[in-house]
mmCIF file of C-alpha atoms and ligand atoms in Angstrom:
data_model
loop_
_atom_site.group_PDB
_atom_site.id
_atom_site.type_symbol
_atom_site.label_atom_id
_atom_site.label_comp_id
_atom_site.label_asym_id
_atom_site.label_seq_id
_atom_site.Cartn_x
_atom_site.Cartn_y
_atom_site.Cartn_z
ATOM 1 C CA MET A 718 0.000 0.000 0.000
ATOM 2 C CA ILE A 719 1.085 3.543 -0.791
ATOM 3 C CA LYS A 720 2.498 5.618 2.077
ATOM 4 C CA ILE A 721 1.619 9.279 2.585
ATOM 5 C CA ALA A 722 4.195 11.803 3.787
ATOM 6 C CA PRO A 723 2.674 15.205 4.595
ATOM 7 C CA SER A 724 5.283 17.980 4.204
ATOM 8 C CA ILE A 725 5.251 20.373 7.140
ATOM 9 C CA LEU A 726 6.507 23.126 4.838
ATOM 10 C CA ALA A 727 2.841 23.944 4.210
ATOM 11 C CA ALA A 728 1.672 23.459 7.812
ATOM 12 C CA ASP A 729 0.495 26.180 10.169
ATOM 13 C CA LEU A 730 3.792 26.563 12.013
ATOM 14 C CA ILE A 731 2.488 28.282 15.103
ATOM 15 C CA ASN A 732 0.439 25.126 15.688
ATOM 16 C CA ILE A 733 3.012 22.639 14.399
ATOM 17 C CA LYS A 734 2.455 20.125 17.220
ATOM 18 C CA GLU A 735 -1.275 19.973 16.549
ATOM 19 C CA GLU A 736 -0.725 19.878 12.777
ATOM 20 C CA VAL A 737 1.665 16.918 12.986
ATOM 21 C CA GLN A 738 -0.513 15.050 15.466
ATOM 22 C CA LEU A 739 -3.531 15.575 13.208
ATOM 23 C CA VAL A 740 -1.867 14.021 10.158
ATOM 24 C CA ASP A 741 -0.409 11.305 12.397
ATOM 25 C CA ASN A 742 -3.866 10.422 13.795
ATOM 26 C CA ASN A 743 -5.342 10.548 10.313
ATOM 27 C CA GLY A 744 -3.057 7.849 8.970
ATOM 28 C CA ALA A 745 0.033 9.543 7.522
ATOM 29 C CA GLU A 746 2.953 7.095 7.599
ATOM 30 C CA TYR A 747 5.812 9.607 7.283
ATOM 31 C CA ILE A 748 6.262 13.223 8.338
ATOM 32 C CA HIS A 749 8.273 14.969 5.601
ATOM 33 C CA ILE A 750 10.590 17.752 6.791
ATOM 34 C CA ASP A 751 12.075 20.004 4.090
ATOM 35 C CA VAL A 752 15.397 21.468 5.158
ATOM 36 C CA MET A 753 16.516 24.389 2.957
ATOM 37 C CA ASP A 754 19.646 26.496 3.340
ATOM 38 C CA GLY A 755 19.289 29.509 1.031
ATOM 39 C CA HIS A 756 22.300 28.190 -0.889
ATOM 40 C CA TYR A 757 21.465 24.861 -2.535
ATOM 41 C CA VAL A 758 17.935 26.273 -2.932
ATOM 42 C CA PRO A 759 16.821 29.914 -2.784
ATOM 43 C CA ASN A 760 14.771 29.467 0.390
ATOM 44 C CA ILE A 761 15.472 28.882 4.097
ATOM 45 C CA THR A 762 13.364 26.646 6.313
ATOM 46 C CA PHE A 763 14.185 24.346 9.226
ATOM 47 C CA GLY A 764 17.204 22.926 11.015
ATOM 48 C CA PRO A 765 17.735 19.953 13.346
ATOM 49 C CA ASN A 766 15.881 21.712 16.184
ATOM 50 C CA ILE A 767 12.546 21.194 14.406
ATOM 51 C CA VAL A 768 13.312 17.483 13.989
ATOM 52 C CA LYS A 769 14.122 17.275 17.687
ATOM 53 C CA SER A 770 10.880 18.989 18.679
ATOM 54 C CA LEU A 771 8.760 16.827 16.380
ATOM 55 C CA ARG A 772 10.453 13.676 17.677
ATOM 56 C CA GLY A 773 8.716 14.463 20.957
ATOM 57 C CA VAL A 774 5.224 14.673 19.465
ATOM 58 C CA THR A 775 5.022 11.756 17.007
ATOM 59 C CA LYS A 776 6.272 8.200 16.642
ATOM 60 C CA LYS A 777 5.771 8.266 12.877
ATOM 61 C CA VAL A 778 8.748 8.116 10.524
ATOM 62 C CA LEU A 779 10.546 11.488 10.403
ATOM 63 C CA ASP A 780 11.483 11.752 6.744
ATOM 64 C CA VAL A 781 14.080 14.510 6.475
ATOM 65 C CA HIS A 782 14.759 15.941 3.001
ATOM 66 C CA LEU A 783 17.990 17.923 2.989
ATOM 67 C CA MET A 784 18.181 20.622 0.319
ATOM 68 C CA ILE A 785 21.492 21.934 1.586
ATOM 69 C CA SER A 786 25.085 22.197 0.388
ATOM 70 C CA PRO A 787 27.413 20.967 1.765
ATOM 71 C CA VAL A 788 25.666 17.967 3.338
ATOM 72 C CA ILE A 789 28.206 15.924 5.287
ATOM 73 C CA ASN A 790 28.783 18.477 8.097
ATOM 74 C CA TYR A 791 25.116 18.376 9.128
ATOM 75 C CA ILE A 792 24.399 14.648 9.139
ATOM 76 C CA ASP A 793 25.348 14.062 12.777
ATOM 77 C CA SER A 794 23.072 16.770 14.129
ATOM 78 C CA PHE A 795 20.084 15.544 12.093
ATOM 79 C CA ILE A 796 20.661 11.999 13.317
ATOM 80 C CA LYS A 797 21.014 13.145 16.915
ATOM 81 C CA ALA A 798 17.778 15.112 16.574
ATOM 82 C CA GLY A 799 15.890 11.878 15.842
ATOM 83 C CA SER A 800 15.570 11.579 12.049
ATOM 84 C CA ASP A 801 14.455 8.167 10.751
ATOM 85 C CA ILE A 802 15.334 8.811 7.103
ATOM 86 C CA ILE A 803 17.748 11.400 5.747
ATOM 87 C CA SER A 804 17.696 12.147 2.022
ATOM 88 C CA PHE A 805 20.130 14.422 0.243
ATOM 89 C CA HIS A 806 20.969 15.621 -3.249
ATOM 90 C CA PRO A 807 24.242 13.992 -4.429
ATOM 91 C CA GLU A 808 25.285 17.004 -6.534
ATOM 92 C CA ALA A 809 25.267 19.133 -3.354
ATOM 93 C CA ASP A 810 28.435 17.615 -1.899
ATOM 94 C CA LYS A 811 31.622 15.827 -2.878
ATOM 95 C CA ASP A 812 31.326 12.275 -1.587
ATOM 96 C CA SER A 813 27.877 10.697 -1.646
ATOM 97 C CA ASN A 814 29.205 7.277 -0.609
ATOM 98 C CA GLU A 815 30.669 8.791 2.525
ATOM 99 C CA ILE A 816 27.378 10.558 3.326
ATOM 100 C CA ILE A 817 25.352 7.365 2.852
ATOM 101 C CA LYS A 818 27.812 5.452 5.034
ATOM 102 C CA LYS A 819 27.629 8.066 7.753
ATOM 103 C CA ILE A 820 23.816 8.075 7.776
ATOM 104 C CA LYS A 821 23.525 4.285 7.822
ATOM 105 C CA SER A 822 26.233 3.669 10.396
ATOM 106 C CA ASN A 823 24.023 5.529 12.852
ATOM 107 C CA ASN A 824 21.005 3.260 12.314
ATOM 108 C CA CYS A 825 19.256 5.830 10.196
ATOM 109 C CA LYS A 826 17.889 5.191 6.689
ATOM 110 C CA ALA A 827 19.494 6.966 3.752
ATOM 111 C CA GLY A 828 17.841 8.455 0.691
ATOM 112 C CA ILE A 829 18.986 9.990 -2.584
ATOM 113 C CA ALA A 830 16.890 12.828 -4.005
ATOM 114 C CA ILE A 831 16.797 13.434 -7.754
ATOM 115 C CA HIS A 832 16.524 17.087 -8.838
ATOM 116 C CA PRO A 833 14.611 17.451 -12.144
ATOM 117 C CA ASN A 834 17.930 18.390 -13.802
ATOM 118 C CA ILE A 835 19.548 15.123 -12.702
ATOM 119 C CA GLN A 836 18.993 11.863 -14.542
ATOM 120 C CA VAL A 837 18.498 8.394 -13.050
ATOM 121 C CA LYS A 838 21.712 7.235 -14.730
ATOM 122 C CA ASP A 839 23.606 9.875 -12.717
ATOM 123 C CA ILE A 840 22.546 8.380 -9.372
ATOM 124 C CA ILE A 841 22.277 4.713 -10.355
ATOM 125 C CA GLN A 842 25.587 3.918 -8.640
ATOM 126 C CA TYR A 843 23.945 4.639 -5.248
ATOM 127 C CA VAL A 844 20.608 2.811 -5.541
ATOM 128 C CA GLY A 845 21.973 -0.430 -4.135
ATOM 129 C CA ASP A 846 23.025 1.327 -0.932
ATOM 130 C CA VAL A 847 19.989 3.462 -0.100
ATOM 131 C CA ASP A 848 16.549 2.858 1.417
ATOM 132 C CA LEU A 849 14.750 5.621 -0.457
ATOM 133 C CA VAL A 850 14.977 7.374 -3.816
ATOM 134 C CA VAL A 851 13.115 10.686 -3.991
ATOM 135 C CA VAL A 852 11.916 11.719 -7.435
ATOM 136 C CA MET A 853 11.418 15.495 -7.406
ATOM 137 C CA THR A 854 8.461 16.561 -9.524
ATOM 138 C CA VAL A 855 9.076 20.278 -8.925
ATOM 139 C CA ILE A 856 12.256 22.364 -8.815
ATOM 140 C CA PRO A 857 13.255 22.101 -5.132
ATOM 141 C CA GLY A 858 12.824 25.228 -3.024
ATOM 142 C CA PHE A 859 9.146 25.973 -2.614
ATOM 143 C CA GLY A 860 5.834 24.311 -1.885
ATOM 144 C CA GLY A 861 2.721 24.818 -3.973
ATOM 145 C CA GLN A 862 4.316 24.394 -7.408
ATOM 146 C CA GLU A 863 2.870 22.519 -10.339
ATOM 147 C CA PHE A 864 3.658 18.811 -10.823
ATOM 148 C CA MET A 865 6.188 18.214 -13.633
ATOM 149 C CA LYS A 866 4.834 15.346 -15.730
ATOM 150 C CA SER A 867 8.202 15.159 -17.487
ATOM 151 C CA GLU A 868 9.640 13.459 -14.369
ATOM 152 C CA VAL A 869 7.191 10.536 -14.282
ATOM 153 C CA ASN A 870 9.358 8.365 -16.534
ATOM 154 C CA LYS A 871 11.973 8.339 -13.744
ATOM 155 C CA ILE A 872 9.505 6.429 -11.535
ATOM 156 C CA LEU A 873 9.153 3.751 -14.189
ATOM 157 C CA GLU A 874 12.894 3.657 -14.758
ATOM 158 C CA LEU A 875 13.525 3.180 -11.015
ATOM 159 C CA CYS A 876 10.904 0.420 -10.833
ATOM 160 C CA GLU A 877 12.670 -1.440 -13.602
ATOM 161 C CA ILE A 878 16.042 -1.049 -11.905
ATOM 162 C CA LYS A 879 14.543 -2.307 -8.651
ATOM 163 C CA LYS A 880 13.179 -5.401 -10.329
ATOM 164 C CA GLU A 881 16.252 -6.071 -12.402
ATOM 165 C CA LYS A 882 18.706 -5.680 -9.522
ATOM 166 C CA LYS A 883 16.317 -7.162 -6.915
ATOM 167 C CA LEU A 884 16.562 -4.069 -4.702
ATOM 168 C CA ASN A 885 14.258 -2.871 -1.932
ATOM 169 C CA PHE A 886 14.498 0.923 -1.888
ATOM 170 C CA GLU A 887 11.230 2.848 -1.757
ATOM 171 C CA ILE A 888 10.361 5.336 -4.492
ATOM 172 C CA GLU A 889 9.054 8.603 -3.067
ATOM 173 C CA ILE A 890 7.564 11.366 -5.206
ATOM 174 C CA ASP A 891 7.926 14.936 -3.999
ATOM 175 C CA GLY A 892 6.248 18.037 -5.396
ATOM 176 C CA GLY A 893 2.852 19.034 -6.746
ATOM 177 C CA ILE A 894 1.017 15.981 -5.417
ATOM 178 C CA ASN A 895 -2.791 16.123 -5.365
ATOM 179 C CA ASP A 896 -5.468 13.479 -5.943
ATOM 180 C CA LYS A 897 -4.935 13.601 -9.727
ATOM 181 C CA THR A 898 -1.119 13.574 -9.821
ATOM 182 C CA ALA A 899 -1.088 10.938 -7.062
ATOM 183 C CA LYS A 900 -2.947 8.625 -9.429
ATOM 184 C CA ILE A 901 -0.283 9.064 -12.130
ATOM 185 C CA CYS A 902 2.490 8.335 -9.600
ATOM 186 C CA LYS A 903 0.762 5.212 -8.253
ATOM 187 C CA GLU A 904 0.161 3.872 -11.768
ATOM 188 C CA ASN A 905 3.875 4.235 -12.450
ATOM 189 C CA GLY A 906 5.040 2.447 -9.297
ATOM 190 C CA ALA A 907 5.457 5.036 -6.511
ATOM 191 C CA ASP A 908 5.686 3.762 -2.906
ATOM 192 C CA VAL A 909 5.527 7.060 -0.980
ATOM 193 C CA LEU A 910 3.842 10.361 -1.861
ATOM 194 C CA VAL A 911 4.882 13.661 -0.284
ATOM 195 C CA ALA A 912 2.093 16.235 -0.117
ATOM 196 C CA GLY A 913 2.392 19.694 1.404
ATOM 197 C CA SER A 914 -0.085 22.298 0.196
ATOM 198 C CA TYR A 915 -2.692 19.716 -0.867
ATOM 199 C CA ILE A 916 -3.095 18.492 2.712
ATOM 200 C CA PHE A 917 -2.200 21.409 4.958
ATOM 201 C CA SER A 918 -3.690 24.445 3.298
ATOM 202 C CA ASN A 919 -7.196 23.091 3.692
ATOM 203 C CA ASN A 920 -9.634 22.973 6.559
ATOM 204 C CA LYS A 921 -8.234 20.885 9.448
ATOM 205 C CA ASP A 922 -11.442 18.797 9.511
ATOM 206 C CA ASN A 923 -10.520 17.590 6.021
ATOM 207 C CA TYR A 924 -7.123 16.057 6.708
ATOM 208 C CA LYS A 925 -8.420 12.490 6.778
ATOM 209 C CA THR A 926 -10.368 12.882 3.544
ATOM 210 C CA LEU A 927 -7.402 14.529 1.835
ATOM 211 C CA ILE A 928 -4.901 11.895 2.986
ATOM 212 C CA ASP A 929 -7.286 9.109 1.975
ATOM 213 C CA SER A 930 -7.842 10.709 -1.431
ATOM 214 C CA LEU A 931 -4.154 10.181 -2.262
ATOM 215 C CA ARG A 932 -4.257 6.411 -1.656
HETATM 216 C C1 DX5 B 1913 9.985 21.241 -2.431
HETATM 217 C C2 DX5 B 1913 9.838 20.288 -1.273
HETATM 218 C C3 DX5 B 1913 8.523 19.592 -1.200
HETATM 219 C C4 DX5 B 1913 7.349 20.501 -0.970
HETATM 220 C C5 DX5 B 1913 6.130 19.871 -1.520
HETATM 221 O O1 DX5 B 1913 11.296 21.711 -2.477
HETATM 222 O O2 DX5 B 1913 10.831 19.308 -1.311
HETATM 223 O O3 DX5 B 1913 8.553 18.586 -0.215
HETATM 224 O O4 DX5 B 1913 7.114 20.760 0.388
HETATM 225 O O5 DX5 B 1913 5.098 20.797 -1.456
HETATM 226 P P1 DX5 B 1913 3.810 20.670 -2.366
HETATM 227 O O6 DX5 B 1913 3.146 19.378 -2.007
HETATM 228 O O7 DX5 B 1913 2.995 21.865 -1.976
HETATM 229 O O8 DX5 B 1913 4.275 20.694 -3.794
HETATM 230 ZN ZN1 ZN B 1914 10.698 17.547 0.119
#
């Protein structure tokens, strides 16, 4: 069954505890935390302190998406804060193998995120070592953007690689997910769907309906 990962980027931050507990109680499997540094992407969001705070309010999987450069210097603090999965963009630092090793040696899951400008062939060397591959269907940096259909073929490509190489990584789709684009992703083999503005910018009474509508 497909997993849903609400992105707190679109949540009402003054009520973040309530927001996260609401999506938790309404069935979300992962809580997606978008970390942006104003350097790898032109926006600044959260650091490890948010992960630490959320660790205290939910037992769900804290799915941390690093959009930062460099990456390696920050891994320890995100692990210490209580991350369950840490994904990063390989082009944002020098040694992706070292980053993956560092994440996994601390009992955390590692993920590779694919920017729309990066091709599957450019990250294929890492797929055997990671737990998650994030297909970005928007240019990283902001919530509320339109889903890029051009990226859907990467989902299919990753599914084929998984089958061929008998691998177990999950395929997560991030950006522009709503009930219609979710359908396209599921048909092409997605395992996890990130959704920010589709879930959070609506009436709080609707969270269950909205989460269910993505399955
Ligand atoms: C974009 C982030 C996404 C974003 C998704 O850089 O990685 O996770 O929060 O937001 P929506 O669902 O609004 O496109
Ligand atoms: Zn994200």
